[in-house]
Amino acid sequence: MQTIDTLLVASHVIPVSPSPAVLADHAVAIDAGRIVAVVPAAEALARFDAKKVVRLDHHALIPGLVNLHCHAAMTLMRGLADDQPLMTWLQDHIWPAEGKHVGDAFVHDGSLLAMAEMLRGGVTCVNDMYFFPEATARAALRAKMRACLGIIAIEFPSAYAPDANGYLAKGLATRDAYRDEPLLAFSLAPHAPYTVGDETLKRIAVLSEELDLPIHTHVHETQDEIAQGLAQHGVRPLERLRKLGIVGPRLIAVHAVHLEPIEIELLAREGASVAHCPSSNLKLASGFAPIAALRAKGVNVGVGTDGAASNNRLDVFTEMRTAALLAKAVSGNAATVTAHEALRMATLDAARAIGLEREIGSIEVGKQADLAAVELSSLETLPCFDPVSHLVYAAGREHVSHVWVAGEARLEERRLLDLDETELREKARWWQRKLQAP
Ligand SMILES: CSC[C@H]1O[C@@H](n2cnc3c(O)ncnc32)[C@H](O)[C@@H]1O
Ligand SMILES: [Zn+2]
């Protein structure tokens, strides 16, 4: 018998890769935070002496979901400014509120609230972009959740930094300070082509190459952004980014709603990824991203929630479902983005975009044990002919019962093990009062 830390015995294991299989009555063996075997349950019980055995008799065990685009701290602005188009929302509501309130404590408390919400929804890794990423790093370590943190750049001053070089210097210092934390990774995160100048973008292209960091940026979110970019620079924003060296295999193009066929070809040729945020695009009336066309050309597409001020849920289950439904409607092809493809977009494809596909995103031997168990015996998920279908089309985040990050339980029977829900509620209410104060 081989001694291991944990054995998860599930009625269905959905590894996502190497094949889109559904493994009935299988077990996942975990030791030192990593997956050491994925085998039939009977074999696992005979082979492993586990310190802890968790029986998941009515569950699908899936890779932890990866939220490919978020501004975690914006949970504290959830519902603050609804029903506005992007630029009105940003310029008249969000940026003034951020100018007034965003600081280290705001970002720490908002990020912690976001991480509690995400863990409860089966999300084990978030790709984040926000002011004070050091505060988000502390929140991630406290929540014991995996995070890829943006070293942000924007050309206007904030409480965090006075100018783009200041933002980059602070972000790079945070990366240095946390470089040995196994749960943390970093990206370069210029906010968007309309808020970041040529010199800063050129510097980011060089840094990305030198430090092997992904570039996480909003691009082609709205038609207005493209018209403004054309008027100001004579080319569309994506073409400007290309000229400045930003478009390549490390690029995560967030939104990418409005794309000409030649731009889809460019993203495919360069091996770039797209972070598709369907709920945010619908709510801000930004448009419908051409996901079927992107995927048909081989562009890697992951899903993200965007921040809670434009979604307003940090719910990757909803994003998977909406992504699959929208792709069918937009392409006129019901066979596009199948349930398994949607699940893969929310796990392995998102992991690939942040350069973590060898570590997370699927249930494979050697990978980190970032996992979620989804209970499928509720009335709303019965009968169950195909668990993958249910995960995308019928179940929701409320069916997530257990979550593990690096082999450690974070959620058990829907109870967060490392975070105090009462404290999180009190903090959220305290910030609400502060934001509402005249
Ligand atoms: C530089 S920190 C991130 C910055 O982005 C703002 N933001 C949030 N959602 C969006 C979006 O959909 N498009 C553009 N910018 C967005 C956020 O409020 C911060 O200021
Ligand atoms: Zn965003």
Tab-separated table of C-alpha atoms and ligand atoms in Angstrom:
chain	number	residue	atom	x	y	z
A	1	MET	CA	0.000	0.000	0.000
A	2	GLN	CA	1.287	3.448	-0.917
A	3	THR	CA	0.718	6.090	1.760
A	4	ILE	CA	-0.793	9.300	0.405
A	5	ASP	CA	-2.400	12.404	1.858
A	6	THR	CA	-5.884	12.273	0.300
A	7	LEU	CA	-8.028	9.996	-1.819
A	8	LEU	CA	-11.096	11.451	-3.506
A	9	VAL	CA	-13.517	8.732	-4.610
A	10	ALA	CA	-16.122	10.124	-6.993
A	11	SER	CA	-19.041	8.774	-8.967
A	12	HIS	CA	-17.666	10.745	-11.939
A	13	VAL	CA	-14.221	12.184	-12.588
A	14	ILE	CA	-14.036	14.599	-15.517
A	15	PRO	CA	-10.338	15.113	-16.225
A	16	VAL	CA	-10.841	17.494	-19.232
A	17	SER	CA	-7.506	16.276	-20.628
A	18	PRO	CA	-5.878	14.140	-22.053
A	19	SER	CA	-9.309	13.120	-23.369
A	20	PRO	CA	-12.827	14.539	-23.000
A	21	ALA	CA	-13.776	11.395	-21.045
A	22	VAL	CA	-16.181	10.955	-18.147
A	23	LEU	CA	-14.617	8.394	-15.804
A	24	ALA	CA	-17.325	6.605	-13.792
A	25	ASP	CA	-16.458	5.371	-10.283
A	26	HIS	CA	-12.920	6.693	-10.306
A	27	ALA	CA	-10.611	8.079	-7.668
A	28	VAL	CA	-8.014	10.826	-7.606
A	29	ALA	CA	-5.025	10.193	-5.348
A	30	ILE	CA	-3.246	13.255	-3.961
A	31	ASP	CA	0.091	13.536	-2.239
A	32	ALA	CA	2.161	16.620	-1.376
A	33	GLY	CA	-0.377	18.807	-3.189
A	34	ARG	CA	-0.178	16.977	-6.503
A	35	ILE	CA	-2.220	14.342	-8.311
A	36	VAL	CA	-0.419	10.996	-8.138
A	37	ALA	CA	-3.061	8.739	-9.739
A	38	VAL	CA	-6.413	8.799	-11.535
A	39	VAL	CA	-7.671	5.210	-11.446
A	40	PRO	CA	-10.845	3.158	-10.950
A	41	ALA	CA	-12.108	3.480	-7.380
A	42	ALA	CA	-11.682	-0.226	-6.546
A	43	GLU	CA	-8.048	-0.152	-7.680
A	44	ALA	CA	-7.350	3.023	-5.716
A	45	LEU	CA	-8.827	1.626	-2.509
A	46	ALA	CA	-6.633	-1.470	-2.830
A	47	ARG	CA	-3.502	0.476	-3.735
A	48	PHE	CA	-3.481	3.548	-1.502
A	49	ASP	CA	-3.398	4.023	2.243
A	50	ALA	CA	-4.813	7.571	2.412
A	51	LYS	CA	-4.673	9.769	5.530
A	52	LYS	CA	-8.037	11.121	4.397
A	53	VAL	CA	-10.651	9.536	2.128
A	54	VAL	CA	-13.455	11.735	0.780
A	55	ARG	CA	-16.450	9.975	-0.742
A	56	LEU	CA	-18.182	11.932	-3.458
A	57	ASP	CA	-20.959	9.459	-4.255
A	58	HIS	CA	-23.202	11.802	-6.242
A	59	HIS	CA	-20.646	14.224	-7.596
A	60	ALA	CA	-18.645	15.178	-10.626
A	61	LEU	CA	-15.029	15.889	-9.722
A	62	ILE	CA	-13.640	18.503	-12.105
A	63	PRO	CA	-10.480	20.607	-12.384
A	64	GLY	CA	-10.802	23.825	-10.381
A	65	LEU	CA	-12.212	26.586	-12.593
A	66	VAL	CA	-9.853	29.340	-13.774
A	67	ASN	CA	-11.329	32.838	-13.989
A	68	LEU	CA	-9.326	34.334	-16.855
A	69	HIS	CA	-10.267	37.968	-16.276
A	70	CYS	CA	-11.243	39.664	-13.052
A	71	HIS	CA	-10.840	42.810	-10.986
A	72	ALA	CA	-11.380	41.022	-7.673
A	73	ALA	CA	-11.497	44.094	-5.437
A	74	MET	CA	-14.421	45.504	-7.427
A	75	THR	CA	-16.772	43.273	-5.396
A	76	LEU	CA	-16.995	46.329	-3.142
A	77	MET	CA	-18.572	48.226	-6.068
A	78	ARG	CA	-21.042	45.482	-7.004
A	79	GLY	CA	-24.284	47.106	-8.128
A	80	LEU	CA	-22.904	50.625	-7.674
A	81	ALA	CA	-23.525	51.670	-11.279
A	82	ASP	CA	-25.706	49.379	-13.354
A	83	ASP	CA	-27.265	49.756	-16.805
A	84	GLN	CA	-24.628	52.015	-18.367
A	85	PRO	CA	-22.456	51.590	-21.468
A	86	LEU	CA	-18.723	51.068	-20.871
A	87	MET	CA	-17.389	54.615	-21.160
A	88	THR	CA	-20.179	56.263	-19.138
A	89	TRP	CA	-19.848	53.496	-16.568
A	90	LEU	CA	-16.083	53.960	-16.301
A	91	GLN	CA	-15.740	57.736	-16.638
A	92	ASP	CA	-18.820	58.943	-14.737
A	93	HIS	CA	-19.108	56.273	-12.045
A	94	ILE	CA	-16.281	53.765	-11.568
A	95	TRP	CA	-13.159	55.894	-12.009
A	96	PRO	CA	-14.502	58.652	-9.697
A	97	ALA	CA	-15.381	56.023	-7.061
A	98	GLU	CA	-11.982	54.391	-7.452
A	99	GLY	CA	-10.293	57.795	-7.151
A	100	LYS	CA	-12.093	58.392	-3.881
A	101	HIS	CA	-11.895	54.985	-2.224
A	102	VAL	CA	-9.290	52.651	-3.684
A	103	GLY	CA	-6.332	51.998	-1.405
A	104	ASP	CA	-4.527	49.050	0.139
A	105	ALA	CA	-7.342	48.158	2.595
A	106	PHE	CA	-10.078	48.480	-0.048
A	107	VAL	CA	-8.219	46.149	-2.401
A	108	HIS	CA	-7.378	43.635	0.325
A	109	ASP	CA	-10.926	43.462	1.707
A	110	GLY	CA	-12.605	43.487	-1.716
A	111	SER	CA	-10.256	40.817	-3.057
A	112	LEU	CA	-10.825	38.597	-0.026
A	113	LEU	CA	-14.596	38.885	-0.485
A	114	ALA	CA	-14.149	38.032	-4.171
A	115	MET	CA	-12.011	35.027	-3.369
A	116	ALA	CA	-14.564	33.712	-0.897
A	117	GLU	CA	-17.243	34.056	-3.585
A	118	MET	CA	-15.062	32.409	-6.213
A	119	LEU	CA	-13.973	29.484	-4.028
A	120	ARG	CA	-17.630	28.838	-3.183
A	121	GLY	CA	-18.236	28.707	-6.930
A	122	GLY	CA	-15.503	26.188	-7.719
A	123	VAL	CA	-12.926	28.745	-8.902
A	124	THR	CA	-9.427	27.862	-7.715
A	125	CYS	CA	-7.401	30.355	-9.775
A	126	VAL	CA	-8.034	33.949	-10.787
A	127	ASN	CA	-6.216	36.083	-13.331
A	128	ASP	CA	-6.576	39.540	-11.804
A	129	MET	CA	-5.868	43.129	-12.805
A	130	TYR	CA	-6.244	45.921	-10.268
A	131	PHE	CA	-4.576	48.737	-8.350
A	132	PHE	CA	-2.501	47.662	-5.279
A	133	PRO	CA	-1.785	44.098	-6.487
A	134	GLU	CA	0.269	43.557	-3.330
A	135	ALA	CA	-2.988	43.745	-1.348
A	136	THR	CA	-4.570	41.196	-3.704
A	137	ALA	CA	-1.520	38.979	-3.174
A	138	ARG	CA	-2.043	39.090	0.596
A	139	ALA	CA	-5.739	38.291	0.143
A	140	ALA	CA	-4.911	35.304	-2.097
A	141	LEU	CA	-2.453	33.953	0.455
A	142	ARG	CA	-5.016	34.396	3.211
A	143	ALA	CA	-7.742	32.703	1.141
A	144	LYS	CA	-5.166	30.091	0.041
A	145	MET	CA	-6.330	30.548	-3.529
A	146	ARG	CA	-4.169	30.561	-6.673
A	147	ALA	CA	-3.867	33.936	-8.397
A	148	CYS	CA	-2.080	35.491	-11.342
A	149	LEU	CA	-1.667	39.160	-10.441
A	150	GLY	CA	-1.403	42.002	-12.924
A	151	ILE	CA	1.576	44.329	-12.797
A	152	ILE	CA	-0.675	47.118	-13.977
A	153	ALA	CA	0.052	50.178	-16.111
A	154	ILE	CA	-2.200	53.130	-16.862
A	155	GLU	CA	-1.255	56.706	-17.735
A	156	PHE	CA	-3.241	58.455	-15.010
A	157	PRO	CA	-2.226	58.905	-11.378
A	158	SER	CA	-3.958	57.101	-8.538
A	159	ALA	CA	-3.384	56.527	-4.841
A	160	TYR	CA	-1.246	53.597	-5.960
A	161	ALA	CA	1.228	55.301	-8.325
A	162	PRO	CA	1.787	58.643	-10.083
A	163	ASP	CA	2.481	57.445	-13.629
A	164	ALA	CA	2.953	54.357	-15.793
A	165	ASN	CA	6.603	53.847	-14.815
A	166	GLY	CA	5.578	54.140	-11.178
A	167	TYR	CA	2.898	51.465	-11.633
A	168	LEU	CA	5.372	49.128	-13.327
A	169	ALA	CA	8.053	49.710	-10.674
A	170	LYS	CA	5.623	48.932	-7.860
A	171	GLY	CA	4.198	45.881	-9.611
A	172	LEU	CA	7.662	44.508	-10.373
A	173	ALA	CA	8.664	45.028	-6.729
A	174	THR	CA	5.580	43.059	-5.653
A	175	ARG	CA	6.566	40.259	-8.020
A	176	ASP	CA	10.058	40.219	-6.491
A	177	ALA	CA	8.655	40.156	-2.958
A	178	TYR	CA	6.312	37.221	-3.679
A	179	ARG	CA	8.373	35.273	-6.204
A	180	ASP	CA	8.702	32.221	-3.916
A	181	GLU	CA	4.968	31.887	-3.243
A	182	PRO	CA	3.804	28.778	-5.101
A	183	LEU	CA	0.180	30.003	-5.304
A	184	LEU	CA	1.092	33.295	-6.981
A	185	ALA	CA	2.019	34.136	-10.546
A	186	PHE	CA	2.249	37.491	-12.324
A	187	SER	CA	1.348	39.096	-15.621
A	188	LEU	CA	1.978	42.522	-17.131
A	189	ALA	CA	-1.363	44.309	-17.260
A	190	PRO	CA	-1.567	47.508	-19.304
A	191	HIS	CA	-5.177	48.570	-18.760
A	192	ALA	CA	-6.172	49.171	-22.401
A	193	PRO	CA	-4.842	50.788	-25.605
A	194	TYR	CA	-6.868	53.962	-24.875
A	195	THR	CA	-5.270	54.501	-21.448
A	196	VAL	CA	-1.673	53.421	-22.123
A	197	GLY	CA	0.807	55.267	-24.350
A	198	ASP	CA	3.209	53.914	-26.959
A	199	GLU	CA	6.353	54.191	-24.826
A	200	THR	CA	4.802	52.254	-21.950
A	201	LEU	CA	3.464	49.556	-24.289
A	202	LYS	CA	6.906	49.181	-25.914
A	203	ARG	CA	8.474	48.796	-22.475
A	204	ILE	CA	5.867	46.181	-21.549
A	205	ALA	CA	6.594	44.203	-24.720
A	206	VAL	CA	10.285	44.073	-23.742
A	207	LEU	CA	9.543	43.174	-20.105
A	208	SER	CA	7.195	40.398	-21.183
A	209	GLU	CA	9.911	38.866	-23.345
A	210	GLU	CA	12.663	39.292	-20.746
A	211	LEU	CA	10.670	38.020	-17.774
A	212	ASP	CA	8.464	35.548	-19.691
A	213	LEU	CA	5.268	37.141	-18.367
A	214	PRO	CA	1.817	37.115	-20.005
A	215	ILE	CA	0.367	40.468	-21.134
A	216	HIS	CA	-3.177	40.898	-19.811
A	217	THR	CA	-5.038	43.809	-21.423
A	218	HIS	CA	-8.553	44.959	-22.383
A	219	VAL	CA	-8.811	45.352	-26.160
A	220	HIS	CA	-11.541	45.946	-28.749
A	221	GLU	CA	-14.204	45.900	-26.078
A	222	THR	CA	-16.482	48.412	-27.850
A	223	GLN	CA	-16.939	50.010	-31.267
A	224	ASP	CA	-16.301	53.418	-29.626
A	225	GLU	CA	-12.866	52.290	-28.451
A	226	ILE	CA	-11.963	51.309	-32.015
A	227	ALA	CA	-13.309	54.555	-33.534
A	228	GLN	CA	-11.418	56.615	-30.955
A	229	GLY	CA	-8.223	54.611	-31.525
A	230	LEU	CA	-8.504	55.077	-35.288
A	231	ALA	CA	-9.046	58.819	-34.923
A	232	GLN	CA	-6.112	59.214	-32.538
A	233	HIS	CA	-3.547	56.819	-33.986
A	234	GLY	CA	-4.665	56.191	-37.572
A	235	VAL	CA	-4.941	52.446	-36.995
A	236	ARG	CA	-7.263	50.177	-35.031
A	237	PRO	CA	-6.095	49.456	-31.468
A	238	LEU	CA	-5.125	45.832	-32.112
A	239	GLU	CA	-2.973	46.897	-35.064
A	240	ARG	CA	-1.335	49.532	-32.866
A	241	LEU	CA	-0.612	46.857	-30.245
A	242	ARG	CA	0.862	44.654	-32.985
A	243	LYS	CA	3.161	47.437	-34.161
A	244	LEU	CA	4.339	47.974	-30.583
A	245	GLY	CA	5.232	44.296	-30.109
A	246	ILE	CA	2.367	43.367	-27.772
A	247	VAL	CA	0.635	40.764	-29.962
A	248	GLY	CA	2.284	37.379	-29.490
A	249	PRO	CA	1.828	34.057	-27.681
A	250	ARG	CA	1.856	35.748	-24.276
A	251	LEU	CA	-1.020	38.136	-25.072
A	252	ILE	CA	-4.352	37.688	-23.267
A	253	ALA	CA	-6.708	39.921	-25.247
A	254	VAL	CA	-9.582	40.609	-22.871
A	255	HIS	CA	-13.024	40.965	-24.501
A	256	ALA	CA	-11.914	41.064	-28.182
A	257	VAL	CA	-15.556	41.677	-29.053
A	258	HIS	CA	-15.123	43.576	-32.302
A	259	LEU	CA	-12.719	41.820	-34.651
A	260	GLU	CA	-12.288	41.903	-38.434
A	261	PRO	CA	-11.422	38.552	-40.087
A	262	ILE	CA	-7.850	39.806	-40.568
A	263	GLU	CA	-7.595	40.484	-36.811
A	264	ILE	CA	-8.784	36.959	-36.002
A	265	GLU	CA	-6.072	35.700	-38.390
A	266	LEU	CA	-3.520	37.867	-36.579
A	267	LEU	CA	-4.428	36.506	-33.134
A	268	ALA	CA	-4.315	32.945	-34.510
A	269	ARG	CA	-1.003	33.433	-36.316
A	270	GLU	CA	0.621	34.968	-33.245
A	271	GLY	CA	-0.696	32.284	-30.856
A	272	ALA	CA	-2.478	34.860	-28.673
A	273	SER	CA	-5.280	34.019	-26.228
A	274	VAL	CA	-8.652	35.696	-25.741
A	275	ALA	CA	-10.370	36.155	-22.357
A	276	HIS	CA	-14.068	35.972	-23.194
A	277	CYS	CA	-16.322	37.729	-20.653
A	278	PRO	CA	-19.834	37.216	-22.035
A	279	SER	CA	-21.848	38.563	-19.084
A	280	SER	CA	-19.853	41.793	-18.918
A	281	ASN	CA	-20.148	42.225	-22.698
A	282	LEU	CA	-23.925	41.758	-22.483
A	283	LYS	CA	-24.443	43.999	-19.469
A	284	LEU	CA	-22.356	46.898	-20.806
A	285	ALA	CA	-23.938	46.360	-24.246
A	286	SER	CA	-20.452	45.974	-25.709
A	287	GLY	CA	-21.490	43.327	-28.241
A	288	PHE	CA	-21.003	39.644	-29.061
A	289	ALA	CA	-17.457	38.297	-29.325
A	290	PRO	CA	-16.901	36.034	-32.372
A	291	ILE	CA	-15.946	33.006	-30.294
A	292	ALA	CA	-16.822	30.326	-32.857
A	293	ALA	CA	-14.745	32.122	-35.522
A	294	LEU	CA	-11.804	32.577	-33.124
A	295	ARG	CA	-11.845	28.934	-32.083
A	296	ALA	CA	-12.249	27.752	-35.673
A	297	LYS	CA	-8.984	29.542	-36.511
A	298	GLY	CA	-7.263	27.960	-33.513
A	299	VAL	CA	-7.213	30.936	-31.132
A	300	ASN	CA	-7.042	29.835	-27.493
A	301	VAL	CA	-10.149	31.182	-25.701
A	302	GLY	CA	-10.719	31.112	-21.937
A	303	VAL	CA	-13.612	32.577	-19.977
A	304	GLY	CA	-13.628	35.298	-17.358
A	305	THR	CA	-16.134	37.142	-15.239
A	306	ASP	CA	-14.647	40.664	-15.399
A	307	GLY	CA	-15.222	42.599	-12.159
A	308	ALA	CA	-18.319	42.419	-9.974
A	309	ALA	CA	-19.192	45.998	-10.936
A	310	SER	CA	-19.935	44.948	-14.521
A	311	ASN	CA	-21.200	41.384	-14.182
A	312	ASN	CA	-22.269	41.353	-11.201
A	313	ARG	CA	-21.368	37.767	-10.260
A	314	LEU	CA	-17.925	36.205	-10.084
A	315	ASP	CA	-19.555	33.028	-11.312
A	316	VAL	CA	-17.622	30.997	-13.872
A	317	PHE	CA	-20.503	28.486	-14.175
A	318	THR	CA	-22.672	31.283	-15.557
A	319	GLU	CA	-19.871	32.367	-17.905
A	320	MET	CA	-19.448	28.808	-19.248
A	321	ARG	CA	-23.155	28.509	-19.929
A	322	THR	CA	-23.484	31.968	-21.449
A	323	ALA	CA	-20.377	31.435	-23.582
A	324	ALA	CA	-21.769	28.186	-24.980
A	325	LEU	CA	-25.241	29.612	-25.628
A	326	LEU	CA	-24.009	32.858	-27.184
A	327	ALA	CA	-21.504	31.123	-29.446
A	328	LYS	CA	-24.338	29.025	-30.893
A	329	ALA	CA	-26.598	32.003	-31.463
A	330	VAL	CA	-23.872	34.246	-32.895
A	331	SER	CA	-22.512	31.589	-35.284
A	332	GLY	CA	-25.917	30.110	-36.167
A	333	ASN	CA	-24.491	26.688	-35.358
A	334	ALA	CA	-25.878	24.735	-32.390
A	335	ALA	CA	-22.890	22.373	-32.527
A	336	THR	CA	-20.366	25.099	-31.749
A	337	VAL	CA	-18.905	25.267	-28.208
A	338	THR	CA	-20.148	21.955	-26.853
A	339	ALA	CA	-20.505	21.458	-23.106
A	340	HIS	CA	-17.089	19.843	-22.937
A	341	GLU	CA	-15.524	22.680	-24.931
A	342	ALA	CA	-17.089	25.231	-22.567
A	343	LEU	CA	-15.695	23.347	-19.559
A	344	ARG	CA	-12.281	23.241	-21.196
A	345	MET	CA	-12.425	26.993	-21.870
A	346	ALA	CA	-13.038	27.537	-18.145
A	347	THR	CA	-10.191	25.234	-17.074
A	348	LEU	CA	-7.329	24.113	-19.298
A	349	ASP	CA	-7.637	26.809	-21.986
A	350	ALA	CA	-7.705	29.560	-19.357
A	351	ALA	CA	-4.724	27.941	-17.607
A	352	ARG	CA	-2.866	27.913	-20.924
A	353	ALA	CA	-3.476	31.632	-21.423
A	354	ILE	CA	-1.655	32.410	-18.165
A	355	GLY	CA	1.124	29.932	-18.889
A	356	LEU	CA	0.041	27.450	-16.201
A	357	GLU	CA	-1.219	24.617	-18.427
A	358	ARG	CA	1.481	22.261	-17.167
A	359	GLU	CA	0.451	22.886	-13.534
A	360	ILE	CA	-3.344	23.228	-13.458
A	361	GLY	CA	-6.478	23.037	-15.631
A	362	SER	CA	-6.955	19.268	-15.875
A	363	ILE	CA	-6.954	16.204	-13.636
A	364	GLU	CA	-3.716	14.566	-14.734
A	365	VAL	CA	-0.911	12.859	-12.839
A	366	GLY	CA	1.779	15.343	-11.853
A	367	LYS	CA	-0.475	18.390	-11.845
A	368	GLN	CA	-1.422	20.451	-8.817
A	369	ALA	CA	-4.534	19.073	-7.117
A	370	ASP	CA	-6.766	22.105	-7.791
A	371	LEU	CA	-10.187	20.475	-7.897
A	372	ALA	CA	-13.906	21.077	-7.382
A	373	ALA	CA	-16.698	18.610	-6.605
A	374	VAL	CA	-20.131	19.395	-8.002
A	375	GLU	CA	-23.129	17.660	-6.445
A	376	LEU	CA	-25.393	16.298	-9.182
A	377	SER	CA	-28.207	14.643	-7.237
A	378	SER	CA	-30.331	17.748	-6.671
A	379	LEU	CA	-33.800	17.814	-8.166
A	380	GLU	CA	-32.630	20.321	-10.751
A	381	THR	CA	-29.824	18.025	-11.950
A	382	LEU	CA	-31.779	14.765	-12.218
A	383	PRO	CA	-31.933	12.609	-14.204
A	384	CYS	CA	-28.324	12.776	-15.310
A	385	PHE	CA	-27.506	11.262	-18.703
A	386	ASP	CA	-24.307	13.245	-19.118
A	387	PRO	CA	-22.555	14.985	-16.189
A	388	VAL	CA	-20.653	17.345	-18.505
A	389	SER	CA	-23.908	18.540	-20.029
A	390	HIS	CA	-25.246	19.222	-16.532
A	391	LEU	CA	-22.104	21.089	-15.459
A	392	VAL	CA	-22.573	23.610	-18.265
A	393	TYR	CA	-26.299	23.710	-18.973
A	394	ALA	CA	-28.120	22.682	-15.768
A	395	ALA	CA	-25.950	23.007	-12.659
A	396	GLY	CA	-24.731	26.228	-11.064
A	397	ARG	CA	-22.134	27.386	-8.599
A	398	GLU	CA	-24.553	26.584	-5.766
A	399	HIS	CA	-23.963	22.893	-6.513
A	400	VAL	CA	-20.241	23.112	-5.744
A	401	SER	CA	-19.775	21.175	-2.509
A	402	HIS	CA	-15.985	20.838	-2.089
A	403	VAL	CA	-12.923	22.643	-3.386
A	404	TRP	CA	-9.218	21.859	-3.072
A	405	VAL	CA	-6.268	24.066	-3.953
A	406	ALA	CA	-2.863	22.371	-4.155
A	407	GLY	CA	-4.412	19.347	-2.477
A	408	GLU	CA	-5.690	21.265	0.558
A	409	ALA	CA	-9.425	21.456	1.207
A	410	ARG	CA	-10.728	25.034	0.994
A	411	LEU	CA	-14.461	24.299	0.903
A	412	GLU	CA	-16.184	21.350	2.564
A	413	GLU	CA	-19.933	20.768	2.192
A	414	ARG	CA	-20.128	24.433	1.021
A	415	ARG	CA	-18.337	25.707	4.149
A	416	LEU	CA	-15.220	27.827	3.661
A	417	LEU	CA	-12.476	26.364	5.832
A	418	ASP	CA	-10.006	29.248	5.901
A	419	LEU	CA	-12.222	32.315	5.852
A	420	ASP	CA	-14.608	33.721	8.419
A	421	GLU	CA	-17.899	34.458	6.639
A	422	THR	CA	-19.152	36.703	9.462
A	423	GLU	CA	-16.031	38.844	9.246
A	424	LEU	CA	-16.369	39.058	5.445
A	425	ARG	CA	-19.999	40.199	5.788
A	426	GLU	CA	-19.105	42.852	8.350
A	427	LYS	CA	-16.265	44.193	6.185
A	428	ALA	CA	-18.515	44.334	3.094
A	429	ARG	CA	-21.150	46.303	5.037
A	430	TRP	CA	-18.508	48.640	6.464
A	431	TRP	CA	-17.289	49.445	2.927
A	432	GLN	CA	-20.855	49.897	1.726
A	433	ARG	CA	-21.401	52.574	4.381
A	434	LYS	CA	-18.129	54.253	3.398
A	435	LEU	CA	-18.969	54.271	-0.308
A	436	GLN	CA	-22.477	55.605	0.419
A	437	ALA	CA	-21.297	58.404	2.686
A	438	PRO	CA	-21.796	61.846	1.109
B	1	LIG	C1	-5.809	49.410	-13.995
B	1	LIG	S1	-6.769	48.547	-12.842
B	1	LIG	C2	-8.131	47.991	-13.818
B	1	LIG	C3	-9.039	49.080	-14.259
B	1	LIG	O1	-9.952	48.520	-15.175
B	1	LIG	C4	-11.225	49.026	-14.940
B	1	LIG	N1	-12.211	48.144	-15.561
B	1	LIG	C5	-13.017	47.258	-14.991
B	1	LIG	N2	-13.744	46.614	-15.927
B	1	LIG	C6	-13.372	47.127	-17.107
B	1	LIG	C7	-13.762	46.889	-18.437
B	1	LIG	O2	-14.681	46.007	-18.761
B	1	LIG	N3	-13.171	47.590	-19.419
B	1	LIG	C8	-12.248	48.529	-19.134
B	1	LIG	N4	-11.848	48.803	-17.885
B	1	LIG	C9	-12.416	48.123	-16.893
B	1	LIG	C10	-11.283	49.112	-13.457
B	1	LIG	O3	-12.347	49.901	-13.020
B	1	LIG	C11	-9.900	49.670	-13.160
B	1	LIG	O4	-9.909	51.073	-13.249
B	2	ZN	ZN	-11.993	44.079	-17.106
